[in-house]
Amino acid sequence: MRRIGPITAYGPLIIAALVMKGGTALATVPPGVSGGRSDTQGPSHSTRASSSTVHPMRVTPPGPRPASDRKAASAVRQPGLEQITVTSEHRRENPQKIATSLSVISGRELAARNVNSVFDLQYLTPSLQVTPQFGSGQPDFEIRGVGHQDYGSSNVSPVGVTMDGVAIPVPWASNGLMFDVARVEVLRGPQGTLYGRNTTGGAINYVFNQPTDHLAAGADVQIGSFSAQKYDFFLSGPVAAHVRMRLAGESQQGGAWQYDGAGAHLGATDRTALRWLTDMQVTDRLKAALDMHGSIDRSDGAGLHLFAPQTTQAVYRPGAPVFPQDHERDITRWGTSTSFARLIGISPGDKPYHHIDTGGASFKLDQSLSFATLSNLASYDVSSRREYDNFDASALALADVAFNSRANVFQDELRLVSTPGKRLDWVAGLYYGNEYLADQYYSGFTDATGLDRGVFYSTKVNTISGFGQGTLKLLPRLRLVGGVRVEHESRDLHDYRAFTYDLAGNVLNPGNRVARRTLDYTLPSWKVALHYDLAPHDLLYVSVSRGINSGGYTTYNTTNAQASSNPYQPEKLLAYEIGNKLDIPAAHLRLNVSAFYYDYHDQQVLSAAVNSQTGLIGAIANAPRSHLAGGEFEADWSPLKGLMLTQSGGWAVGQFDRFDAVYAATRVNGVFVPVTQNKKGVSLPAPKLTFNGSAVYRWRMGGYEASLGLNYSLRSTYRSLFGSLYDVAGYTLWGATASFAPHEGWWSLSAFGNNILDKKYDVTRNFFLTGDNIGLSGMPGVYGLRFGAHY
C-alpha cells in the first residue's frame, strides 16, 4: 500500500471547504494584469527580456497583487478580449498579429497548478513532451515530436531554452527552480532568425518578474502531500533615482513518495535558489540591466520500477535468477557494489541523488538611436552536475551510473532593432558563444559482467552567427516576412577515454582513448512568411522555415573509443506551416489553429549500438530522411460572467523514410554482434495526441473573492523505437484548484490537487542493458495548501 500523509487523505475536503455558496460572479482577469509586470504599472524600464501573451482572456485565481495590479483588476468587470501589448519579436505589438504558433503560461497559473519543475510544463500546453531520461535529472524536451532523447551531458537539445533572453545550452542546467516567473512562452517550429541560437523543434522562454517602480514585497508558504514544503519571497522597488532592484528566492523541501519496502524513503526535494535583478536608467537614451542568480540542489534521485521481468543477470550469467516485475508503482530499490561505490566515492547503500548547482550573471545595455535601438546582452554561467542513479531498479550493480560534470558558458549578443511604425520593420544581430564542459561518467555493471566502466572527456564549443529578419507591409492587410541566419560552429572533443575497471579498480584498457575529434560546420537557416488580415481580428499566415541543430558526439561506454567517438552530424528541418488567429469579441471567444509539415534531413535519434562485451548500448545516430505532420488548436471562451473555459490540443504523426537502425544484439561465439532493421515506415517516437483543458469560475462574496477550477491533461501512447515492450501507455490526469482572498487584500489562501483520481502511469520506459526493463512512475495524487502575503 502507498503511504499517504494527512494532506493527501483530506485533500478533497480541503478544496471542498473553500467552495462557498452564493455570492457574485467576477469577470475574467487577463494575465496581463494578474501576474508579473503589465502596462498598468507605468512606464517599463525593463531591458532584460521580451514578453508575450496569447491568452488575454484566461482566468487566474484571485490572490494578492501589487497595488497597481489590484487597481487594474478591479477596473475589469465584464468578460471580454483584453488586447495586450507584447514584445516577443523585440517590438511592441498585439500577440494575435504575430504569425507563429506559440503558447504562454502565466506565473499565476504555474503556481495555481503546482508546477515545480520543467517536467510539469507538458501538462499545460499542447504538443510539448518533457521527459527525465531514465529518471535522471536531465530533461528531454520535444515539441511536435522534435526532440533529443539523450541522458548524456555534452549534447544540445533541438528545443532551445532561454531565461530572460539568455540561452541555456547545457542540458542539465535547464532543470532549475521555477520561481518569480511572469510567464513561460512555448514557441513551436524552427527558431533562429530573431535570436543568436538556432533550433529545429522550438523554444521555451522563461520571462521573470522585473523590478517595480514602487515598493513591493511578498511571501508564500506551501505545504503538501508527503511533507512537501515550498517557500517563496520577493522584495522589489526603487533604491535610488532611476535605479530599481528585485530580490527573489525559493526553497523546496520534502516530498519523498517512493520507498524500498523496508521503511527507507526516496524522492525528497532539497533545493534553494536566489535571483537579484537591477535596472538602471543611465540617461534618457541608455538603459542597463544586471541579473545575478544561483541555485543549490541536494535532492534525492528518482526511483525506477521493473515493468517487466528483469532478465539481465540471466543474459550474462546463464542460470542466474530472473527478477519478477513490480506491481507497486511507489516501491523502488537501490544499492550498488562495493567496487562501484569506491570508484565514485559513495557507500554501497547510499540513496540515488541529483545534485545540480548553477550560478551566473548577465548584463544588458539598450541604447536608443534615432532610427533603432542598439542592445548588447552578455552573460556568463557556470553549472555542475553530481548525480548517482540506479538504472536497474534493484540493489544489485547491474546498471548503476554516476555523473560528475561541470560547464562554463559565455555568450554575447549584439542586436539592432528598427524604430517601430515604419513600412519596413527589421531586426539584425551578431552572436558569439563559448562553452567548455568537463565530464566524468561512470557505469557499474559488476553483477552483470563483473566489470565497471568510466568515461572521461572535455568539449569546447565556439559558435558565431549573424541573423536578421524584416517585415514589409506590401498592402494595408498583407505583410511579407523574411529572415536569415548563418552559423559557424566548431565542436571539439578532447582526451576521450573509455576505461574498463576490474573489481579492484584497476584499468584494464588504458589505451582505449582518442586525443581529439573535431566537428565544424557553416550552415544557413531562414524563414519566409506571409500574413494576411482577413478581418480586424482574424489573421491568416503561411510560412516556410529552415532550422539547424548542432551535431555532437556519443560519449557513452565503449570498448572501441576510436569508432564510437565519430561525430553525428547536424540535423536540418524544413518546416511548412499555416495558421489562423481569430478573436470574436462579441462572443468573448479566441480560437487559434495551426497545421505543419516537417521534412527532416539527418534527424538525430537515440538509437542503439553494440558493445561486444555488454550488448546493446544507447547511441545517437542520424536518420537520413524522415517527416512529421500535425497541428494544434487553442481556445479560450468566457460564456458567462466569471466563467472561463480553455481547451488546447495537438496532433503529430511521423515516419522514417530512410533509416537502418540497430535493433538488437545477439551473442555469437561469446561476443555480441548487432542486428539491424530497416525502419522505413516506422513511426517516430512521440505521442500522437495531447490535450489540455480547464474550467475556472470566480465569484464575489461580500468583500472576498473565490475561485474553483478543474483541469485535465491527456496524452496518447508514446511509441518506442525499441519495440512495443517499451511503449509508454497513454494516460489522462485530472486536477483541481481553489482560492479565497479578500478583495484587493494583502493575503490569499489557495489549494490544489494534482492527479486527483490517483492514476497509475509511467512517464518513460527504457533499458540500459539487455533485459533491464525499467520504467519511471508518474506522481500519485497529491494535494496542498498555499498561503500568500503580498504588499
Short mmCIF file of C-alpha atoms in Angstrom, two decimals, residues 35 52 134 171-172 262 270 335 356 399 468 542 736:
data_model
loop_
_atom_site.label_atom_id
_atom_site.label_comp_id
_atom_site.label_asym_id
_atom_site.label_seq_id
_atom_site.Cartn_x
_atom_site.Cartn_y
_atom_site.Cartn_z
CA GLY A 35 0.76 38.31 -12.91
CA SER A 52 4.41 37.57 -24.98
CA PHE A 134 15.99 7.14 -17.47
CA PRO A 171 21.02 20.38 -20.90
CA TRP A 172 21.03 19.65 -17.15
CA ALA A 262 11.86 -1.64 4.36
CA ASP A 270 16.10 19.86 -1.26
CA GLY A 335 22.16 -0.11 -3.98
CA ILE A 356 22.84 20.20 -9.71
CA ALA A 399 23.18 -0.82 -14.35
CA GLY A 468 18.29 39.26 -39.34
CA VAL A 542 1.66 30.80 -44.06
CA ALA A 736 -8.42 20.85 -9.20
#
